[in-house]
Each structure stands twice: as C-alpha cells, then as structure tokens.
Tab-separated table of C-alpha atoms and ligand atoms in Angstrom:
chain	number	residue	atom	x	y	z
K	1	MET	CA	-1.408	1.366	27.343
K	2	LEU	CA	-0.635	-0.643	24.171
K	3	ARG	CA	-2.311	-3.978	23.711
K	4	ALA	CA	-2.914	-6.493	20.925
K	5	MET	CA	-5.630	-5.496	18.480
K	6	LEU	CA	-8.784	-7.623	18.602
K	7	ASP	CA	-11.571	-8.133	16.083
K	8	ALA	CA	-13.719	-5.870	18.223
K	9	ASP	CA	-11.238	-2.998	17.632
K	10	ILE	CA	-11.476	-3.029	13.834
K	11	ALA	CA	-14.231	-0.417	13.541
K	12	ALA	CA	-12.443	1.881	16.014
K	13	ALA	CA	-9.111	1.476	14.203
K	14	SER	CA	-10.797	2.318	10.917
K	15	GLU	CA	-12.240	5.497	12.479
K	16	VAL	CA	-8.811	6.466	13.859
K	17	TRP	CA	-7.262	6.041	10.412
K	18	GLN	CA	-9.957	8.064	8.605
K	19	THR	CA	-9.819	10.864	11.185
K	20	ALA	CA	-6.009	11.009	11.408
K	21	TYR	CA	-5.413	10.779	7.656
K	22	GLY	CA	-8.194	13.307	6.901
K	23	ALA	CA	-6.759	15.819	9.393
K	24	MET	CA	-3.241	15.341	8.020
K	25	ALA	CA	-4.465	15.829	4.444
K	26	LYS	CA	-6.298	19.006	5.435
K	27	GLU	CA	-3.307	20.404	7.341
K	28	HIS	CA	-0.993	19.841	4.383
K	29	ARG	CA	-3.548	20.930	1.779
K	30	LEU	CA	-3.709	17.522	0.148
K	31	ALA	CA	-6.851	16.030	-1.375
K	32	GLU	CA	-9.043	14.845	1.520
K	33	PRO	CA	-10.398	11.350	0.895
K	34	VAL	CA	-14.146	11.232	0.364
K	35	ARG	CA	-15.641	8.706	2.769
K	36	ALA	CA	-17.958	6.109	1.314
K	37	GLU	CA	-19.428	2.911	2.690
K	38	VAL	CA	-17.572	0.833	0.119
K	39	THR	CA	-14.136	2.250	1.059
K	40	ASP	CA	-14.887	1.933	4.802
K	41	ARG	CA	-15.830	-1.707	4.211
K	42	ARG	CA	-12.666	-2.376	2.189
K	43	LEU	CA	-10.495	-0.876	4.932
K	44	GLU	CA	-12.187	-2.904	7.679
K	45	ASP	CA	-11.909	-6.012	5.536
K	46	ARG	CA	-8.148	-5.478	5.113
K	47	LEU	CA	-7.652	-4.772	8.831
K	48	GLY	CA	-9.467	-8.067	9.522
K	49	HIS	CA	-7.329	-9.940	6.991
K	50	PHE	CA	-4.012	-8.975	8.600
K	51	LEU	CA	-5.431	-9.527	12.063
K	52	ARG	CA	-6.193	-13.104	11.012
K	53	THR	CA	-2.865	-13.794	9.242
K	54	ASP	CA	-0.586	-11.922	11.715
K	55	PRO	CA	-2.431	-11.343	15.012
K	56	GLU	CA	0.885	-10.557	16.755
K	57	GLY	CA	1.594	-7.639	14.353
K	58	SER	CA	-1.368	-5.387	15.245
K	59	PHE	CA	-1.532	-3.087	18.278
K	60	VAL	CA	-3.931	-0.491	19.624
K	61	ALA	CA	-3.322	2.321	22.112
K	62	GLU	CA	-6.258	2.591	24.480
K	63	PRO	CA	-5.339	4.908	27.334
K	64	GLU	CA	-8.783	5.409	28.888
K	65	GLY	CA	-11.014	2.800	27.360
K	66	ARG	CA	-10.924	4.463	23.927
K	67	VAL	CA	-8.767	3.488	20.952
K	68	VAL	CA	-6.691	6.569	20.046
K	69	GLY	CA	-4.034	4.940	17.866
K	70	PHE	CA	-3.014	1.696	16.205
K	71	ALA	CA	-0.325	0.024	14.118
K	72	GLN	CA	-0.740	-2.958	11.815
K	73	SER	CA	2.206	-4.929	10.427
K	74	PHE	CA	2.821	-8.366	8.971
K	75	VAL	CA	5.700	-10.609	7.853
K	76	ARG	CA	5.795	-12.684	4.647
K	77	GLU	CA	8.672	-15.124	4.231
K	78	GLY	CA	10.978	-12.821	6.176
K	79	TYR	CA	9.745	-9.578	4.536
K	80	TRP	CA	8.325	-7.113	7.107
K	81	VAL	CA	5.629	-4.629	6.082
K	82	LEU	CA	3.940	-1.826	8.022
K	83	SER	CA	0.420	-1.640	6.618
K	84	LEU	CA	-0.993	1.249	8.686
K	85	LEU	CA	-0.023	3.545	11.563
K	86	ALA	CA	-2.192	6.345	12.940
K	87	THR	CA	-2.880	8.301	16.107
K	88	LEU	CA	-5.766	10.713	16.649
K	89	PRO	CA	-4.820	14.397	16.156
K	90	GLY	CA	-5.410	15.229	19.867
K	91	ASN	CA	-2.964	12.483	20.892
K	92	GLN	CA	-0.163	13.275	18.441
K	93	GLY	CA	3.278	14.630	19.265
K	94	HIS	CA	3.614	12.777	22.595
K	95	GLY	CA	5.533	9.713	21.463
K	96	LEU	CA	2.539	7.433	20.863
K	97	GLY	CA	3.230	6.944	17.139
K	98	ARG	CA	6.818	5.906	17.905
K	99	ARG	CA	5.706	3.444	20.614
K	100	LEU	CA	3.233	1.841	18.201
K	101	LEU	CA	5.864	1.676	15.447
K	102	ASP	CA	8.423	0.172	17.855
K	103	ALA	CA	5.913	-2.494	18.910
K	104	ALA	CA	5.285	-3.390	15.256
K	105	LEU	CA	9.026	-3.428	14.478
K	106	ALA	CA	9.696	-5.719	17.436
K	107	THR	CA	7.651	-8.473	15.774
K	108	ALA	CA	10.568	-9.221	13.387
K	109	PRO	CA	14.372	-9.212	13.635
K	110	ALA	CA	15.773	-5.780	12.642
K	111	GLY	CA	17.959	-7.431	9.987
K	112	LEU	CA	14.969	-8.534	7.880
K	113	PRO	CA	14.122	-6.523	4.776
K	114	GLY	CA	11.083	-4.318	5.220
K	115	THR	CA	8.942	-1.675	3.531
K	116	ILE	CA	6.515	1.052	4.438
K	117	GLN	CA	4.484	3.104	1.968
K	118	ALA	CA	4.634	6.431	3.840
K	119	SER	CA	2.042	9.177	3.541
K	120	ARG	CA	3.116	12.803	3.125
K	121	ASP	CA	2.863	13.341	6.886
K	122	PRO	CA	6.231	14.841	8.006
K	123	SER	CA	5.875	13.012	11.351
K	124	ALA	CA	5.518	9.654	9.591
K	125	LEU	CA	8.513	10.336	7.349
K	126	ALA	CA	10.565	11.374	10.410
K	127	LEU	CA	9.530	8.292	12.377
K	128	TYR	CA	10.389	5.843	9.592
K	129	SER	CA	13.694	7.532	8.706
K	130	SER	CA	14.816	7.552	12.320
K	131	ALA	CA	13.861	3.868	12.589
K	132	GLY	CA	16.488	3.099	9.917
K	133	PHE	CA	14.402	3.080	6.726
K	134	SER	CA	15.783	4.790	3.610
K	135	CYS	CA	13.423	7.237	1.927
K	136	HIS	CA	12.475	6.940	-1.756
K	137	PRO	CA	10.113	9.783	-2.737
K	138	ALA	CA	7.156	8.628	-4.811
K	139	MET	CA	4.781	10.046	-7.400
K	140	LYS	CA	1.163	9.177	-8.081
K	141	ALA	CA	-0.405	9.254	-11.543
K	142	GLU	CA	-4.021	10.258	-11.175
K	143	GLY	CA	-6.990	11.344	-13.235
K	144	ALA	CA	-8.191	10.716	-16.732
K	145	ILE	CA	-6.310	8.710	-19.334
K	146	ARG	CA	-6.052	11.359	-22.040
K	147	ARG	CA	-4.315	9.123	-24.580
K	148	PRO	CA	-5.699	5.601	-24.148
K	149	GLY	CA	-3.694	2.823	-25.795
K	150	PRO	CA	-4.532	-0.772	-26.705
K	151	PRO	CA	-4.153	-3.718	-24.304
K	152	ASP	CA	-1.113	-5.934	-24.858
K	153	PRO	CA	-2.335	-9.161	-26.555
K	154	ARG	CA	0.101	-11.263	-24.492
K	155	VAL	CA	-1.639	-10.329	-21.237
K	156	ARG	CA	-4.447	-12.589	-20.000
K	157	THR	CA	-6.927	-12.496	-17.142
K	158	GLY	CA	-5.978	-14.799	-14.274
K	159	GLY	CA	-7.648	-16.085	-11.138
K	160	PRO	CA	-7.004	-17.781	-7.795
K	161	GLY	CA	-5.508	-20.784	-9.658
K	162	ASP	CA	-2.591	-18.572	-10.759
K	163	ILE	CA	-1.298	-17.703	-7.283
K	164	ALA	CA	1.703	-20.068	-7.673
K	165	LEU	CA	2.838	-18.059	-10.705
K	166	VAL	CA	2.430	-14.786	-8.762
K	167	ASP	CA	4.387	-16.284	-5.865
K	168	ALA	CA	7.240	-17.276	-8.191
K	169	VAL	CA	7.489	-13.706	-9.541
K	170	ASP	CA	7.340	-12.185	-6.045
K	171	ARG	CA	10.029	-14.519	-4.687
K	172	ARG	CA	12.381	-13.456	-7.485
K	173	ARG	CA	11.555	-9.733	-7.428
K	174	ARG	CA	10.744	-9.024	-3.770
K	175	GLY	CA	12.541	-11.988	-2.217
K	176	ALA	CA	9.259	-13.131	-0.636
K	177	ALA	CA	5.861	-14.391	-1.792
K	178	ARG	CA	2.540	-13.075	-0.462
K	179	GLY	CA	0.025	-15.462	-2.011
K	180	VAL	CA	-2.278	-15.222	0.999
K	181	ASP	CA	-2.602	-11.451	0.418
K	182	ILE	CA	-3.029	-11.742	-3.368
K	183	ALA	CA	-5.779	-14.330	-2.780
K	184	HIS	CA	-7.432	-11.937	-0.346
K	185	MET	CA	-7.244	-9.056	-2.847
K	186	LEU	CA	-8.900	-11.257	-5.486
K	187	GLY	CA	-11.767	-11.934	-3.074
K	188	VAL	CA	-12.612	-8.223	-2.943
K	189	ALA	CA	-15.403	-7.272	-5.360
K	190	GLY	CA	-14.117	-5.533	-8.486
K	191	ASN	CA	-10.469	-6.624	-8.175
K	192	ARG	CA	-8.965	-8.571	-11.081
K	193	LEU	CA	-5.682	-10.359	-11.755
K	194	LEU	CA	-3.769	-9.940	-15.026
K	195	LEU	CA	-0.840	-12.126	-16.064
K	196	MET	CA	1.861	-11.567	-18.649
K	197	GLU	CA	3.027	-15.063	-19.645
K	198	ASP	CA	5.011	-16.310	-16.609
K	199	ARG	CA	6.845	-12.971	-16.394
K	200	GLY	CA	4.584	-10.823	-14.270
K	201	TYR	CA	1.191	-9.984	-12.779
K	202	ALA	CA	-0.957	-7.016	-11.831
K	203	VAL	CA	-3.963	-6.667	-9.539
K	204	ALA	CA	-6.274	-3.812	-10.529
K	205	ARG	CA	-9.810	-2.560	-10.366
K	206	ASP	CA	-11.694	0.066	-12.327
K	207	ASP	CA	-10.279	3.043	-10.402
K	208	ARG	CA	-6.709	1.937	-9.599
K	209	LEU	CA	-3.734	-0.288	-10.085
K	210	ILE	CA	-3.407	-2.079	-6.744
K	211	THR	CA	-0.050	-3.794	-7.178
K	212	LEU	CA	2.227	-5.145	-9.915
K	213	GLY	CA	5.342	-7.303	-10.053
K	214	ALA	CA	7.343	-8.490	-13.037
K	215	LEU	CA	10.596	-10.208	-13.897
K	216	ASP	CA	11.504	-7.640	-16.561
K	217	GLU	CA	10.466	-4.137	-17.604
K	218	GLY	CA	8.939	-5.298	-20.907
K	219	ALA	CA	6.446	-7.456	-19.007
K	220	ALA	CA	5.790	-4.675	-16.471
K	221	VAL	CA	5.000	-2.150	-19.232
K	222	ALA	CA	2.703	-4.648	-21.018
K	223	LEU	CA	0.792	-5.221	-17.774
K	224	LEU	CA	0.432	-1.547	-16.870
K	225	GLN	CA	-0.640	-0.655	-20.424
K	226	THR	CA	-3.274	-3.401	-20.319
K	227	VAL	CA	-4.555	-2.217	-16.926
K	228	LEU	CA	-4.924	1.329	-18.304
K	229	ALA	CA	-6.612	0.022	-21.476
K	230	GLY	CA	-9.215	-1.735	-19.292
K	231	ILE	CA	-10.287	1.404	-17.423
K	232	PRO	CA	-13.823	2.377	-18.475
K	233	GLU	CA	-13.926	5.369	-20.811
K	234	GLY	CA	-14.156	8.683	-18.973
K	235	ALA	CA	-13.249	7.130	-15.583
K	236	THR	CA	-10.403	8.425	-13.454
K	237	VAL	CA	-7.678	6.101	-12.245
K	238	GLU	CA	-4.754	6.055	-9.784
K	239	VAL	CA	-1.328	4.474	-10.142
K	240	ALA	CA	0.579	5.282	-6.951
K	241	TRP	CA	3.953	4.682	-5.259
K	242	LEU	CA	6.058	5.339	-8.369
K	243	THR	CA	9.618	5.883	-7.155
K	244	SER	CA	12.647	6.624	-9.330
K	245	ALA	CA	13.193	2.849	-9.512
K	246	GLN	CA	10.046	2.607	-11.677
K	247	GLN	CA	10.902	4.862	-14.638
K	248	TRP	CA	9.225	2.287	-16.892
K	249	ALA	CA	5.928	3.046	-15.110
K	250	ILE	CA	6.441	6.806	-15.163
K	251	ASP	CA	7.089	6.622	-18.937
K	252	THR	CA	3.965	4.475	-19.408
K	253	VAL	CA	1.561	6.744	-17.490
K	254	VAL	CA	2.983	9.857	-19.157
K	255	ARG	CA	2.518	8.236	-22.564
K	256	ALA	CA	-1.114	7.602	-21.582
K	257	GLY	CA	-1.482	11.324	-20.853
K	258	MET	CA	-1.949	10.949	-17.085
K	259	ALA	CA	-0.995	13.669	-14.584
K	260	LEU	CA	1.823	12.990	-12.076
K	261	HIS	CA	1.756	14.400	-8.519
K	262	PRO	CA	4.165	14.034	-5.561
K	263	TYR	CA	2.853	11.333	-3.220
K	264	GLY	CA	4.657	10.289	-0.040
K	265	ALA	CA	7.591	7.901	-0.095
K	266	VAL	CA	8.445	4.228	-0.248
K	267	MET	CA	10.637	3.535	2.798
K	268	VAL	CA	12.798	0.414	2.779
K	269	ARG	CA	15.337	-1.320	4.978
K	270	GLY	CA	17.618	-4.275	4.259
K	271	MET	CA	17.515	-3.482	0.510
K	272	SER	CA	19.376	-0.971	-1.627
K	273	GLY	CA	16.038	0.406	-2.858
K	274	PRO	CA	12.446	-0.544	-3.632
K	275	PRO	CA	12.154	-3.824	-5.584
K	276	ALA	CA	11.818	-3.233	-9.357
K	277	PRO	CA	10.021	-3.563	-11.649
K	278	CYS	CA	7.280	-3.559	-9.019
K	279	ILE	CA	4.499	-1.273	-7.873
K	280	PRO	CA	3.636	-1.849	-4.222
K	281	SER	CA	0.233	-1.435	-2.632
K	282	GLY	CA	-0.100	1.125	0.167
K	283	GLY	CA	-1.740	-1.244	2.618
K	284	TYR	CA	-0.657	-4.684	1.345
K	285	GLY	CA	2.996	-3.763	0.824
F	301	COA	C1	2.314	9.612	11.746
F	301	COA	C2	1.630	9.591	13.098
F	301	COA	C3	1.148	8.180	13.398
F	301	COA	C4	2.640	10.026	14.162
F	301	COA	O1	2.007	9.897	15.424
F	301	COA	P1	2.506	10.725	16.717
F	301	COA	O2	1.722	10.149	17.844
F	301	COA	O3	2.429	12.155	16.481
F	301	COA	O4	4.015	10.244	16.742
F	301	COA	P2	5.175	10.642	17.791
F	301	COA	O5	4.691	11.699	18.721
F	301	COA	O6	5.678	9.387	18.403
F	301	COA	O7	6.349	11.124	16.864
F	301	COA	C5	6.217	12.105	15.923
F	301	COA	C6	7.619	12.379	15.421
F	301	COA	O8	7.493	13.245	14.300
F	301	COA	C7	8.282	14.414	14.547
F	301	COA	N1	7.545	15.519	13.946
F	301	COA	C8	6.382	16.055	14.324
F	301	COA	N2	6.033	17.061	13.497
F	301	COA	C9	7.024	17.143	12.572
F	301	COA	C10	7.233	17.989	11.468
F	301	COA	N3	6.354	18.927	11.107
F	301	COA	N4	8.340	17.794	10.738
F	301	COA	C11	9.231	16.817	11.061
F	301	COA	N5	9.076	16.000	12.109
F	301	COA	C12	7.976	16.152	12.848
F	301	COA	C13	8.363	14.534	16.031
F	301	COA	O9	9.481	15.309	16.425
F	301	COA	C14	8.479	13.076	16.447
F	301	COA	O10	9.807	12.614	16.302
F	301	COA	P3	10.783	12.461	17.592
F	301	COA	O11	10.190	11.348	18.391
F	301	COA	O12	12.098	12.074	17.001
F	301	COA	O13	10.783	13.768	18.264
F	301	COA	C15	0.424	10.564	13.126
F	301	COA	O14	0.893	11.863	12.845
F	301	COA	C16	-0.715	10.234	12.173
F	301	COA	O15	-1.625	9.502	12.529
F	301	COA	N6	-0.710	10.824	10.967
F	301	COA	C17	-1.824	10.687	10.024
F	301	COA	C18	-1.931	9.314	9.433
F	301	COA	C19	-0.703	8.988	8.620
F	301	COA	O16	-0.385	9.668	7.650
F	301	COA	N7	0.006	7.909	9.035
F	301	COA	C20	1.187	7.440	8.382
F	301	COA	C21	0.798	6.343	7.493
F	301	COA	S1	2.143	5.735	6.551
C-alpha cells in the first residue's frame, strides 16, 4: 500500500497535508492556516525539492488509487530530517502514520542524528517519542513587533555566493551542512539571506524567520534583531521552534515586544538536545 512518491503525487500530497493539518488545528482549537495560492505553491515547491534531492525518502499511501497519506524525509551529511508526515482524518488511528514514519526512518541508519519539528498533534508527538526521539517543547513568537529595535550594523545581506560560509556554520553547529536546501530557499521569491561576519546566518522573509544558525549567541542575537528590524512597519511576523536551548532568541523576541505561544516540539535523536544557537525550519529541518 506504500510506494515511492512521484512528481505526479505532489498536488495530492499537498492536499493531504492541508486537510490533515487543518483538521488537527480545528480539533485542538489552534489557529487554522488560511489557504492561499502563494502558500500552496511554496509547499508544492518544497515537496518537489526534496523529491529531487532525496527521491528515496518520500512515500505515499495509496490504498485504492487515492493518496491518503505521505511522509517526506531527507538526509544531509548523515543528519536525518522528517520534513512532513500526514494522513487524512478518515484514515487516522489505524497504524498508517507509523508505517509511513517507519518507511522514512528506514532510509538512514538508526544511529544517525535526526530531527523532526513536531506539530501539536498528540498522535505525532506519540509516534516520534516512541520511535526514540527526545521531546523538546517549543514556543512560537508571533504577531506585531511592539518595540522595534535597530538592525545590527555588523549584519550584511548575502546571496547564493555565500553558501560556503553557511555550510561552515552548519557543519560546526548542526554537524552537517545543507547548502542545497539553503540555495533552494534563496530561490523562493521574498526570501533573503543575512550574514553576521563569518559567525552566523539567517534566512527570512517579510512575515517570518525561516531558519538561523550561528557559532555564538552574540552573532545569533545580532541576526535575529536585524531580521526583526527589517520587518515592514505594522506587519506581523513569526519566529517559531524556540526551545529552552534558545533562551537568547526568547529574550530577543520578548525585548521586541512579541507575544510567545506554545508551539509543538523539536524532537531529536543522536544528540543531547536541539543544536544551539540555531532556529530550525519546520519543513527544511
Ligand atoms: C500525525 C499523524 C500523521 C498520525 O497518523 P495516524 O495514521 O493516525 O498514525 P497511527 O495510527 O499510525 O498512530 C497514531 C499513534 O498516536 C497515538 N494516539 C492517537 N491519538 C492520541 C492521543 N490523543 N494522545 C496520545 N496518543 C495518541 C495512537 O495510539 C498511535 O500510537 P500507537 O501506534 O502506539 O498506538 C496524523 O494524525 C496527521 O496527519 N496529523 C495532522 C498533521 C500533522 O500534524 N502531522 C505531524 C507533522 S509533524
């Protein structure tokens, strides 16, 4: 019933994700994502990216000619990441999610480090915990920046030519580079790269911080402050996946007057905790 995902499945997988996540959000009284063409396109674009880089890491469940679930995972220099896992509400609770997760896990040796940015779905948290991942509850800062601060003058705008610098930071902080994913993020309209000397980087767009990695907390704070300073006046912004390992980020968003809310968990294996100072991306790891 499980098979490899194909390009032709991308639209169906995107629908499964939107339906499953929307139903879960409604059931648990969380904010339901507002669907828009631009977000649908971004999701399909990301599904296509990982299908190209790691075709063996994506699976669909298609019991009767219809995609009812999928998992997408990838490996970067020995670092395993689950990008997405979803099953349609009518097909949940019968072991399908676990079969999809097991298929994705089987693409890499169990001893490799790995991460999953888990939603607030109790089933997802149960599945990942029972698969051997430790759970690190996360907060999301969201909304208006009530106390905007200045950008840090040491931070500059970067581009695709700076991927080697980003790779060097990621190898030291996460133990693995992901230049192919950073390059893909920079190809998405609106995304920008910021660099703090050779000590760290952030990828952001006008409504969110996408990911950040730094060699030290001073550089991480300078980057996050500069991202927040670049948000258009009056706009709302998200900085998600802030675990207790990222107190520097929690301090920074609170200083900017942003509101913190509980938001899922960063699940890790093969590491004592989430890499720090780093802010992962939900889908890119
Ligand atoms: C997470 C998801 C993929 C699970 O799919 P599923 O097909 O229901 O998964 P399974 O039936 O294999 O397993 C569900 C597990 O959760 C457990 N579970 C179900 N409801 C639970 C609850 N309220 N509290 C705790 N555990 C629960 C089940 O007991 C089962 O574990 P078990 O195999 O040890 O008994 C599905 O619920 C989903 O699509 N959710 C919405 C999208 C989402 O948030 N995905 C996670 C992204 S990180």
